[in-house]
Amino acid sequence: MNIYDVSRRAGVSIATVSRVLNGNPNVSEKTRTRVLAVMDELGYTPNVFARGLGLGTMKTIGIMCSDSSDPYLAGAIYHLERQLRSHGYDSLLCCTGPSLENKKTYFELLLSKRVDAVILAGSKFVELIGQNNDYLIEAAKELPIMLVNGYLDAPGIYSTVCNDYEAMYTAAARLIDSGRRNILYLYTSHSYSGLNKVEGYKNALTDRNIPVRREYIHQCSKDLNASRKLLEKLDRLGLVFDAVMTSDDSLAVGAVKYAAGKNIKIPDGLAVIGYNNSILSYCTTPEISSVDTKVEELCTTTVDTLMSVFNGGNVPAKTTIAAEFIQKQTTNFLC
Amino acid sequence: MNIYDVSRRAGVSIATVSRVLNGNPNVSEKTRTRVLAVMDELGYTPNVFARGLGLGTMKTIGIMCSDSSDPYLAGAIYHLERQLRSHGYDSLLCCTGPSLENKKTYFELLLSKRVDAVILAGSKFVELIGQNNDYLIEAAKELPIMLVNGYLDAPGIYSTVCNDYEAMYTAAARLIDSGRRNILYLYTSHSYSGLNKVEGYKNALTDRNIPVRREYIHQCSKDLNASRKLLEKLDRLGLVFDAVMTSDDSLAVGAVKYAAGKNIKIPDGLAVIGYNNSILSYCTTPEISSVDTKVEELCTTTVDTLMSVFNGGNVPAKTTIAAEFIQKQTTNFLC
């Protein structure tokens, strides 16, 4: 008999049960009465060790990511594990790969292990169309679901996001204000984060009376040479561009390789902007100006938020972290 | 009551208990009698689900690494998790950081969680001097300890290693045979793997009558610019070198940056060889020739070996995987 049984039977989240146990006023009278009735019915008594954190739990958090060897996600997992450990929680890691079917299977598995919460690392877990998020919305009735740089509006789901829109808008605006007019935008995915980024790019152009042209926006795989090949092709087709913005450093590395192959001088002949400020952006000559998406802060905040949920605190459904533009050698505007 | 209690009371490894339960002949009659006596005494009966794999266990493996955001270790963790999952095992991740004290603490923690085995990813877990490995040797009496690219000769410890010595010897020999005479060697650590690598370098020189000179061998941090700065300093001091071999791609990236800063043409003016063939070696222009240390194969073999241990199979204490030299653009010898 534990808090999950109570939460399930009462049809409320464990966070709500936790709130009731902690006497938190942020629970409706109707809900409080129902939860207490279920506890009574099930004969549930929280033991003396089960106050606040870790109420009769396994003290284990499931961490799901699509690919932990991606540099951004590898950093996120490292920080999540360290932070959870500092609160006495184990991290059960699941690398799901990209398929939705696999994600669902792993999720079921984590639920069956009775983890205390699930953290989804990376914005690829929230599908933006159709009923594909229903399994998350359903599960969030049973345990807290934390999204690291993803957003889904449903009870029991808590998001910590980076302000990708702002970051991309500002970077594009600076490029334009320093005289660039033909800015390519390369992106990897249509995730929540991905859509915010491209919106930032588009709005910066529109606000400065530069037309948003479809032939300047391209999807590209993360393979380091894919963006190089794409730029070579666009160049052959006669497209003129003086800057490349990307949704991921790996695409920017390809742009630097493209420029090296064509003897184009960076940044004078071509400005390049990466994203995530990962180790990749430091490998090239010149080093790539990029956006620090504050992955450590994102993870620390995610875990802090989770601990507040466990404590029955009043927790915002969405916390936003400010990104920071790191100018290195592939741009030359004033910051 | 489970297999651990039996193993502890009988003073044998769980692998041995497993062997007895599976009727494996690879157990001495004396040990078999003692194990069966303890089972009797404790009233232990393996249940119907507890045959072969996962005998009354949590089906959870602890994975320890010093830093999961390191590209090599991030890859290893990804493959270990996927492989363990395919056998129905959960992965409990522990990022220990570099301190021995922390490693010991985490190790104790994993033991207290009653994981079925511990996998130590990366060669930094085995200390080459003093009594610092005693805690591992002691623990291996209770559960299997798997080393990924580390080696420690003790019962219950199983190693899967890459033949770093061979790989480094061959690379150095090819450099010499193609006319290089002043080969710098930069390395990051004195781990098991680190010592094998430098031995390969030294022996290739000696076998070709080239003196091993202390001023050509330097330790360097993994920071991408540390090796660049070191090479600049050696150059200022008047040291002449026509090739740089490194124990990690990150050091090789710094060497390519050094050459770019000094307008030295690669590979004609300077050959550079990385190690691990990580994504970093593909980021630079020119791309860095490197040694593929077969991390996926290393991890698959580690997990396969572990499953054999659980099944009571006859398991070698050490399995060696062949590395492969990947020639890219920073070397020009014939392979």
XYZ file of C-alpha atoms in Angstrom:
670
model
C 0.000 0.000 0.000
C 1.542 3.287 -1.000
C 0.898 6.755 -2.297
C 0.455 5.431 -5.835
C -2.445 3.234 -4.801
C -4.070 6.202 -3.116
C -3.468 8.417 -6.123
C -4.813 5.827 -8.525
C -7.915 5.036 -6.513
C -8.698 8.707 -5.862
C -8.048 9.588 -9.500
C -5.634 12.375 -8.614
C -1.893 12.835 -9.105
C 0.611 11.784 -6.459
C 1.491 15.460 -6.210
C -2.077 16.102 -5.083
C -1.954 13.271 -2.544
C 1.352 14.696 -1.355
C -0.248 18.136 -1.005
C -3.067 16.703 1.060
C -0.581 14.899 3.327
C 1.461 18.048 3.758
C -1.572 20.185 4.537
C -0.855 22.359 1.514
C -3.797 24.789 1.022
C -3.462 24.558 -2.772
C -5.968 21.677 -3.032
C -9.715 22.076 -3.444
C -11.888 21.004 -0.502
C -13.644 18.485 -2.727
C -10.343 16.841 -3.747
C -9.016 16.847 -0.194
C -12.153 15.071 1.036
C -11.919 12.446 -1.705
C -8.235 11.741 -1.057
C -8.754 11.418 2.688
C -11.729 9.082 2.092
C -9.585 6.846 -0.151
C -6.800 6.756 2.462
C -9.327 5.710 5.015
C -10.833 3.081 2.752
C -7.404 1.617 1.874
C -6.130 1.875 5.420
C -3.198 3.977 4.216
C -0.992 5.593 6.852
C 2.132 7.398 5.748
C 4.978 6.068 7.869
C 7.294 8.285 9.872
C 9.954 8.201 7.148
C 7.470 9.159 4.495
C 7.172 12.853 5.030
C 7.845 15.291 2.271
C 10.339 13.773 -0.107
C 10.192 10.137 -1.020
C 6.885 9.235 0.554
C 7.043 5.448 0.637
C 8.776 5.426 -2.719
C 11.657 3.769 -4.511
C 13.530 7.076 -4.663
C 14.143 6.378 -8.323
C 13.529 8.692 -11.253
C 13.279 7.458 -14.828
C 15.245 9.515 -17.338
C 14.253 9.031 -20.956
C 16.216 10.389 -23.870
C 16.212 9.500 -27.527
C 20.014 9.209 -27.829
C 22.336 9.792 -24.876
C 25.361 10.007 -27.171
C 24.136 13.265 -28.713
C 26.383 15.936 -27.114
C 23.483 18.079 -25.897
C 21.572 15.159 -24.380
C 24.747 13.630 -22.921
C 25.302 16.886 -21.020
C 21.682 16.950 -19.882
C 21.824 13.387 -18.564
C 25.052 14.083 -16.707
C 23.574 17.119 -14.937
C 20.238 15.424 -14.224
C 21.942 12.411 -12.645
C 24.246 14.534 -10.479
C 21.390 16.763 -9.373
C 19.023 13.881 -8.602
C 21.785 12.121 -6.676
C 22.314 15.215 -4.538
C 18.675 14.811 -3.476
C 19.142 11.090 -2.798
C 17.437 9.823 -5.957
C 18.640 7.112 -8.316
C 18.499 7.621 -12.064
C 17.145 4.842 -14.230
C 18.272 5.594 -17.775
C 16.304 4.703 -20.903
C 17.618 5.459 -24.385
C 14.566 5.099 -26.572
C 15.742 5.885 -30.087
C 13.511 8.004 -32.306
C 10.396 5.828 -32.785
C 7.193 6.760 -30.988
C 6.371 3.093 -30.485
C 9.620 2.560 -28.582
C 9.062 5.666 -26.495
C 5.654 4.350 -25.440
C 7.067 0.909 -24.627
C 9.847 2.364 -22.482
C 7.411 4.636 -20.765
C 5.182 1.707 -19.835
C 8.246 -0.087 -18.551
C 9.202 2.817 -16.302
C 5.666 2.998 -14.931
C 5.738 -0.712 -14.174
C 8.966 -0.152 -12.211
C 7.096 2.344 -10.031
C 9.568 5.129 -10.511
C 8.632 8.298 -8.635
C 8.661 10.480 -11.728
C 9.819 10.468 -15.326
C 12.067 13.123 -16.832
C 11.970 13.389 -20.609
C 15.239 14.944 -21.768
C 15.129 16.809 -25.054
C 12.288 18.333 -26.972
C 11.695 15.322 -29.186
C 9.265 13.647 -26.811
C 6.363 15.939 -27.379
C 4.690 15.441 -30.721
C 3.081 18.569 -32.042
C 0.281 16.938 -33.955
C -2.448 14.380 -33.390
C -3.114 12.176 -30.371
C 0.487 11.074 -29.944
C 0.874 12.710 -26.545
C -2.117 11.003 -24.999
C 0.009 8.388 -23.269
C 1.953 11.159 -21.511
C -1.187 13.043 -20.499
C -2.692 9.820 -19.171
C 0.454 8.854 -17.242
C 0.775 12.309 -15.702
C -2.343 11.520 -13.697
C -0.277 8.906 -11.858
C 3.133 10.497 -11.464
C 4.881 13.764 -12.280
C 6.308 14.073 -15.779
C 9.084 16.584 -16.254
C 9.961 17.910 -19.692
C 13.440 19.313 -20.269
C 13.032 21.831 -23.085
C 9.661 20.542 -24.199
C 6.178 21.786 -23.419
C 2.820 20.113 -23.082
C -0.116 21.720 -21.364
C -1.640 19.056 -19.135
C -2.046 18.473 -15.389
C 0.963 16.800 -13.795
C 3.322 17.776 -16.621
C 5.985 20.343 -15.752
C 8.218 22.014 -18.301
C 11.531 23.784 -18.009
C 12.261 25.449 -21.306
C 14.907 27.653 -22.798
C 13.672 30.813 -24.522
C 14.732 29.613 -27.951
C 12.420 32.091 -29.652
C 14.090 35.108 -28.043
C 17.567 33.731 -28.633
C 16.995 33.099 -32.328
C 15.120 36.386 -32.834
C 17.971 38.376 -31.279
C 20.682 36.575 -33.236
C 18.830 37.091 -36.544
C 18.159 40.746 -35.702
C 21.852 41.348 -35.027
C 22.840 39.742 -38.316
C 20.376 41.982 -40.182
C 21.386 45.122 -38.280
C 25.018 44.447 -39.186
C 24.119 44.364 -42.876
C 23.351 40.726 -43.717
C 20.346 40.398 -46.008
C 20.360 36.812 -47.278
C 20.260 34.632 -44.194
C 19.852 30.899 -44.605
C 18.104 28.995 -41.849
C 18.913 25.291 -41.395
C 17.077 23.164 -38.858
C 16.895 19.549 -37.775
C 13.409 18.933 -36.412
C 9.865 20.206 -35.996
C 9.926 19.781 -32.218
C 8.517 22.362 -29.799
C 11.950 23.897 -29.497
C 12.508 23.658 -33.252
C 9.317 25.558 -34.045
C 10.143 28.321 -31.572
C 13.539 28.793 -33.140
C 12.298 29.167 -36.693
C 9.570 31.565 -35.506
C 12.259 33.746 -33.926
C 14.156 33.808 -37.211
C 11.054 34.598 -39.281
C 9.772 37.345 -37.004
C 13.142 39.078 -36.839
C 13.130 39.235 -40.641
C 9.505 40.397 -40.874
C 9.978 43.091 -38.203
C 12.864 44.465 -40.291
C 10.971 44.337 -43.586
C 12.976 41.480 -45.010
C 10.829 38.940 -46.827
C 10.740 35.397 -45.417
C 11.650 33.274 -48.436
C 10.948 29.572 -48.524
C 14.162 28.809 -50.453
C 16.176 30.135 -47.496
C 14.736 27.670 -44.969
C 15.845 24.032 -45.120
C 15.596 20.912 -42.982
C 18.839 18.965 -42.682
C 20.074 15.896 -40.802
C 22.564 16.222 -37.931
C 25.250 14.395 -39.913
C 28.219 16.787 -39.952
C 28.565 16.702 -43.722
C 24.858 16.941 -44.563
C 24.734 20.727 -44.159
C 28.004 21.123 -46.077
C 26.523 19.196 -48.998
C 23.255 21.120 -48.786
C 25.089 24.466 -48.953
C 27.150 23.251 -51.895
C 23.946 22.327 -53.682
C 22.238 25.654 -52.928
C 25.343 27.454 -54.170
C 25.301 25.434 -57.400
C 21.653 26.378 -57.847
C 22.701 30.033 -57.717
C 21.249 30.952 -54.330
C 23.056 33.936 -52.779
C 23.591 33.904 -49.009
C 25.790 35.868 -46.615
C 24.853 34.166 -43.339
C 23.805 30.729 -42.086
C 21.778 30.294 -38.914
C 21.305 26.781 -37.598
C 19.201 25.017 -34.976
C 22.175 22.866 -33.883
C 25.965 23.230 -33.762
C 26.423 20.143 -35.927
C 24.811 21.966 -38.858
C 27.022 24.994 -38.248
C 30.133 22.778 -38.354
C 29.052 21.697 -41.835
C 28.684 25.363 -42.832
C 32.259 26.108 -41.695
C 33.472 23.094 -43.701
C 31.559 24.367 -46.722
C 33.270 27.764 -46.439
C 36.709 26.122 -46.062
C 36.089 24.050 -49.193
C 35.070 27.128 -51.227
C 37.733 29.407 -49.730
C 35.068 31.749 -48.400
C 36.386 33.939 -45.598
C 34.422 33.715 -42.331
C 32.849 35.960 -41.073
C 33.375 38.560 -43.821
C 32.103 36.435 -46.687
C 29.806 34.284 -44.588
C 28.559 34.554 -41.010
C 27.693 31.301 -39.230
C 25.664 30.828 -36.041
C 25.385 27.526 -34.217
C 23.060 26.468 -31.434
C 23.692 24.816 -28.022
C 27.280 26.077 -27.700
C 28.421 22.464 -27.500
C 31.993 21.183 -27.688
C 31.524 20.933 -31.471
C 31.361 24.720 -31.758
C 34.861 24.911 -30.238
C 36.435 22.299 -32.534
C 36.466 24.274 -35.763
C 38.781 27.019 -36.957
C 37.273 29.593 -36.739
C 35.319 28.694 -33.584
C 31.554 28.993 -34.064
C 29.446 31.721 -32.452
C 26.598 29.874 -30.787
C 23.731 30.099 -28.325
C 24.400 28.762 -24.838
C 21.121 27.077 -23.961
C 22.163 26.682 -20.314
C 21.696 22.957 -20.133
C 23.012 22.737 -16.566
C 20.578 25.408 -15.346
C 17.758 23.724 -17.270
C 18.494 20.423 -15.526
C 18.993 21.912 -12.083
C 15.700 23.766 -12.395
C 13.933 20.620 -13.618
C 15.097 18.672 -10.568
C 14.327 21.546 -8.177
C 10.836 21.772 -9.645
C 10.374 18.035 -9.230
C 11.398 18.225 -5.573
C 8.825 21.006 -5.085
C 6.179 18.806 -6.681
C 7.070 15.993 -4.275
C 6.867 18.455 -1.402
C 3.440 19.587 -2.486
C 4.675 23.102 -3.201
C 2.951 25.500 -5.544
C 4.712 24.684 -8.775
C 4.460 26.576 -12.060
C 3.663 24.360 -15.063
C 6.363 26.084 -17.092
C 9.656 27.712 -16.149
C 11.661 29.604 -18.733
C 15.442 29.973 -18.709
C 17.218 32.708 -20.669
C 19.714 31.591 -23.321
C 22.893 33.539 -23.958
C 24.559 34.346 -27.271
C 28.269 33.484 -27.203
C 30.128 35.407 -29.853
C 33.200 33.586 -31.100
C 34.822 33.869 -34.515
C 32.084 33.245 -37.102
C 30.164 36.501 -36.525
C 31.397 40.069 -36.164
C 28.449 42.218 -35.083
C 28.421 44.264 -31.905
C 26.735 42.448 -29.022
C 15.833 -14.374 0.961
C 17.623 -14.346 -2.354
C 20.711 -15.432 -4.210
C 22.776 -12.663 -2.594
C 22.104 -13.984 0.889
C 23.175 -17.426 -0.250
C 26.291 -16.044 -1.913
C 27.230 -13.974 1.114
C 26.656 -16.746 3.639
C 28.493 -19.318 1.523
C 31.324 -16.903 0.821
C 31.136 -17.406 -2.940
C 30.150 -15.174 -5.839
C 26.600 -15.059 -7.135
C 28.014 -16.435 -10.364
C 29.069 -19.520 -8.421
C 25.647 -19.870 -6.794
C 24.162 -19.470 -10.234
C 26.430 -22.208 -11.554
C 25.372 -24.554 -8.774
C 21.682 -23.858 -9.484
C 22.192 -24.443 -13.180
C 24.045 -27.687 -12.614
C 27.112 -26.259 -14.331
C 30.031 -28.716 -13.940
C 32.520 -25.827 -13.622
C 32.235 -25.751 -9.793
C 34.329 -27.786 -7.395
C 32.547 -30.490 -5.436
C 33.552 -28.786 -2.178
C 31.992 -25.471 -3.244
C 28.855 -27.153 -4.556
C 28.359 -28.939 -1.234
C 28.835 -25.721 0.745
C 26.408 -23.749 -1.438
C 23.759 -26.440 -1.239
C 24.211 -26.619 2.556
C 23.716 -22.864 2.873
C 20.576 -23.010 0.691
C 19.248 -25.705 2.938
C 20.129 -23.790 6.086
C 18.514 -20.567 4.806
C 15.530 -22.352 3.351
C 16.272 -20.868 -0.073
C 14.274 -22.161 -3.018
C 14.727 -20.519 -6.385
C 11.248 -19.740 -7.681
C 9.994 -20.840 -11.069
C 10.857 -17.486 -12.667
C 14.344 -17.562 -11.279
C 16.084 -19.823 -13.680
C 19.136 -18.784 -15.570
C 19.078 -15.033 -16.002
C 17.769 -12.792 -13.282
C 17.607 -15.357 -10.519
C 15.484 -13.632 -7.884
C 17.146 -10.359 -8.716
C 16.194 -6.774 -9.365
C 17.285 -7.159 -12.995
C 19.194 -3.920 -12.577
C 22.797 -3.213 -13.514
C 24.717 -0.274 -12.089
C 26.696 1.692 -14.672
C 29.407 3.930 -13.286
C 31.279 6.490 -15.344
C 33.330 9.475 -14.348
C 31.622 11.896 -16.731
C 28.806 10.819 -19.051
C 29.121 14.011 -21.089
C 32.555 13.008 -22.393
C 31.865 11.934 -26.017
C 33.558 8.538 -25.642
C 31.778 7.677 -22.389
C 28.458 9.071 -23.655
C 28.675 6.610 -26.543
C 29.588 3.775 -24.185
C 26.645 4.465 -21.890
C 24.253 4.625 -24.813
C 25.365 1.226 -26.117
C 25.478 -0.376 -22.657
C 21.946 0.767 -21.865
C 20.542 -0.428 -25.205
C 22.308 -3.752 -24.899
C 21.279 -4.359 -21.277
C 17.700 -3.430 -22.142
C 17.657 -6.004 -24.913
C 18.373 -8.586 -22.207
C 15.640 -7.183 -19.956
C 17.928 -5.335 -17.555
C 17.522 -1.795 -16.219
C 20.478 0.566 -16.108
C 21.095 2.564 -12.967
C 23.446 5.374 -13.936
C 26.050 6.905 -11.622
C 28.278 9.775 -12.742
C 31.027 9.805 -10.147
C 33.337 12.610 -11.171
C 37.103 12.040 -10.940
C 37.678 11.615 -7.170
C 38.443 8.164 -5.774
C 36.453 8.971 -2.647
C 33.328 9.631 -4.720
C 33.851 6.489 -6.737
C 33.962 4.447 -3.544
C 30.855 6.141 -2.155
C 28.875 5.519 -5.336
C 30.051 1.953 -5.415
C 28.815 1.360 -1.864
C 25.530 2.927 -2.871
C 25.103 0.579 -5.825
C 25.875 -2.422 -3.620
C 23.291 -1.274 -1.099
C 20.721 -1.126 -3.922
C 21.433 -4.794 -4.611
C 22.145 -4.342 -8.272
C 23.002 -7.584 -10.069
C 26.348 -6.335 -11.345
C 28.318 -3.144 -11.784
C 29.795 -2.003 -15.085
C 32.624 0.509 -14.842
C 32.767 2.441 -18.108
C 36.116 3.917 -19.040
C 39.602 3.041 -17.962
C 39.757 5.613 -15.163
C 38.310 3.307 -12.526
C 41.305 1.117 -12.077
C 44.135 2.780 -10.241
C 47.503 1.447 -11.198
C 49.244 1.992 -7.915
C 48.696 1.215 -4.248
C 45.702 -0.343 -2.509
C 43.155 1.831 -4.278
C 41.497 -1.081 -6.049
C 40.881 -3.089 -2.894
C 37.259 -1.993 -2.692
C 36.663 -3.388 -6.197
C 38.428 -6.667 -5.440
C 36.425 -7.011 -2.242
C 33.102 -6.229 -3.935
C 33.764 -8.665 -6.774
C 33.374 -11.450 -4.235
C 29.706 -10.493 -3.996
C 28.739 -9.569 -7.539
C 30.285 -9.462 -10.998
C 32.228 -6.338 -11.861
C 32.658 -5.573 -15.528
C 35.386 -3.236 -16.762
C 34.962 -1.537 -20.113
C 38.489 -0.870 -21.356
C 40.101 -1.362 -17.980
C 41.851 -4.389 -16.524
C 42.250 -5.716 -13.030
C 43.288 -9.278 -12.300
C 40.962 -10.535 -9.556
C 38.214 -13.169 -9.250
C 34.799 -11.877 -10.303
C 36.230 -9.021 -12.345
C 35.784 -9.292 -16.113
C 37.465 -6.980 -18.597
C 36.717 -6.146 -22.189
C 39.578 -4.120 -23.556
C 40.612 -2.584 -26.810
C 44.119 -3.421 -28.029
C 45.353 0.130 -27.558
C 48.982 -1.016 -27.551
C 48.728 -2.559 -31.025
C 46.771 0.387 -32.401
C 49.280 2.952 -31.182
C 52.299 0.858 -32.175
C 50.989 0.462 -35.724
C 50.108 4.136 -36.125
C 53.549 5.239 -34.876
C 55.293 2.687 -37.090
C 53.443 3.956 -40.159
C 54.397 7.540 -39.374
C 58.055 6.554 -39.073
C 57.999 4.375 -42.185
C 56.590 7.321 -44.148
C 59.535 9.485 -43.076
C 58.468 11.242 -39.865
C 61.252 11.358 -37.317
C 60.159 13.843 -34.648
C 56.864 12.539 -33.335
C 55.287 14.254 -30.360
C 53.130 12.158 -28.052
C 50.389 13.899 -26.038
C 48.304 12.001 -23.511
C 45.657 12.724 -20.906
C 45.991 10.110 -18.189
C 48.024 7.293 -16.663
C 45.138 4.835 -16.779
C 45.513 1.207 -17.893
C 44.564 2.211 -21.399
C 46.781 5.301 -21.240
C 49.867 3.259 -20.302
C 49.285 0.742 -23.086
C 49.055 3.528 -25.626
C 52.322 5.211 -24.670
C 54.057 1.818 -24.616
C 52.924 1.236 -28.193
C 54.380 4.582 -29.229
C 57.683 3.992 -27.422
C 58.198 0.473 -28.715
C 57.500 1.456 -32.321
C 60.232 4.089 -32.027
C 62.685 1.753 -30.321
C 62.089 -1.053 -32.828
C 62.972 1.421 -35.599
C 66.063 2.778 -33.860
C 64.555 6.158 -33.080
C 65.414 7.394 -29.597
C 62.530 7.865 -27.157
C 63.046 11.430 -25.949
C 61.383 12.724 -22.820
C 60.818 16.187 -24.317
C 58.577 14.617 -26.970
C 56.114 13.113 -24.471
C 53.704 15.416 -22.636
C 50.632 15.122 -20.464
C 47.854 17.536 -21.352
C 44.279 18.230 -20.214
C 41.313 17.404 -22.469
C 40.425 21.082 -22.838
C 40.407 21.712 -26.596
C 42.818 24.614 -26.410
C 45.249 23.063 -23.919
C 47.115 21.063 -26.552
C 47.144 24.039 -28.939
C 48.787 26.165 -26.239
C 51.229 23.388 -25.354
C 52.329 23.038 -28.986
C 52.752 26.806 -29.283
C 54.957 26.724 -26.214
C 57.063 23.797 -27.461
C 57.472 25.590 -30.781
C 58.629 28.763 -29.019
C 61.132 26.663 -27.095
C 62.576 25.541 -30.432
C 61.404 21.919 -30.388
C 61.133 20.517 -33.917
C 58.267 18.139 -34.653
C 56.676 16.782 -37.816
C 53.893 14.672 -36.296
C 51.613 14.691 -33.243
C 50.102 11.521 -31.850
C 47.467 11.850 -29.132
C 45.655 9.600 -26.680
C 42.342 11.396 -27.332
C 40.722 13.234 -30.248
C 40.294 16.384 -28.155
C 44.095 16.793 -28.036
C 44.307 16.235 -31.791
C 41.717 18.986 -32.364
C 44.035 21.356 -30.506
C 46.914 20.253 -32.744
C 44.878 21.081 -35.878
C 44.063 24.498 -34.387
C 47.738 25.035 -33.660
C 48.621 24.292 -37.290
C 45.858 26.620 -38.559
C 47.180 29.433 -36.345
C 50.747 28.968 -37.614
C 49.741 28.374 -41.261
C 51.342 24.938 -41.181
C 49.973 22.718 -43.927
C 48.520 19.398 -42.739
C 49.617 16.663 -43.342
C 52.707 17.802 -45.299
C 54.098 20.070 -42.604
C 52.533 18.231 -39.704
C 50.761 14.883 -39.385
C 48.146 14.549 -36.638
C 46.595 11.381 -35.216
C 43.639 11.371 -32.856
C 42.214 8.564 -30.766
C 38.651 7.197 -30.374
C 37.459 8.411 -33.802
C 34.802 10.478 -32.036
C 32.577 13.131 -33.596
C 35.274 15.683 -32.713
C 37.632 14.134 -35.254
C 35.074 14.887 -37.986
C 34.499 18.539 -37.001
C 37.814 19.983 -38.097
C 39.095 20.916 -41.547
C 41.055 18.802 -42.336
C 39.269 15.879 -40.663
C 41.495 14.013 -38.215
C 42.859 10.512 -38.849
C 42.000 8.568 -35.707
C 41.728 5.144 -34.124
C 38.265 3.620 -33.988
C 38.236 1.917 -30.590
C 35.008 0.059 -31.411
C 33.048 1.324 -28.458
C 29.836 -0.384 -29.573
C 31.574 -3.758 -29.902
C 33.291 -3.213 -26.550
C 29.928 -2.599 -24.882
C 28.106 -5.420 -26.643
C 30.865 -7.828 -25.640
C 30.807 -6.559 -22.051
C 27.074 -7.216 -21.771
C 27.336 -10.593 -23.527
C 30.095 -11.578 -21.104
C 27.966 -10.500 -18.172
C 25.050 -12.612 -19.367
C 27.414 -15.597 -19.627
C 28.532 -14.957 -16.041
C 24.897 -14.935 -14.903
C 24.321 -18.162 -16.801
C 27.296 -19.770 -15.135
C 29.166 -20.145 -18.392
C 32.911 -20.488 -18.659
C 33.901 -16.869 -18.996
C 37.346 -15.468 -19.873
C 38.577 -12.814 -17.452
C 39.710 -10.653 -20.327
C 38.433 -10.213 -23.876
C 40.355 -8.109 -26.359
C 38.798 -6.202 -29.242
C 40.836 -5.032 -32.228
C 40.926 -1.290 -32.886
C 40.966 0.072 -36.431
C 42.957 2.988 -37.825
C 40.721 5.360 -39.800
C 42.775 7.430 -42.201
C 41.220 10.806 -42.914
C 43.007 14.005 -43.914
C 45.706 14.608 -41.299
C 47.972 11.714 -42.329
C 49.125 10.585 -45.762
C 50.904 7.258 -45.344
C 49.794 4.113 -47.117
C 47.574 1.916 -44.932
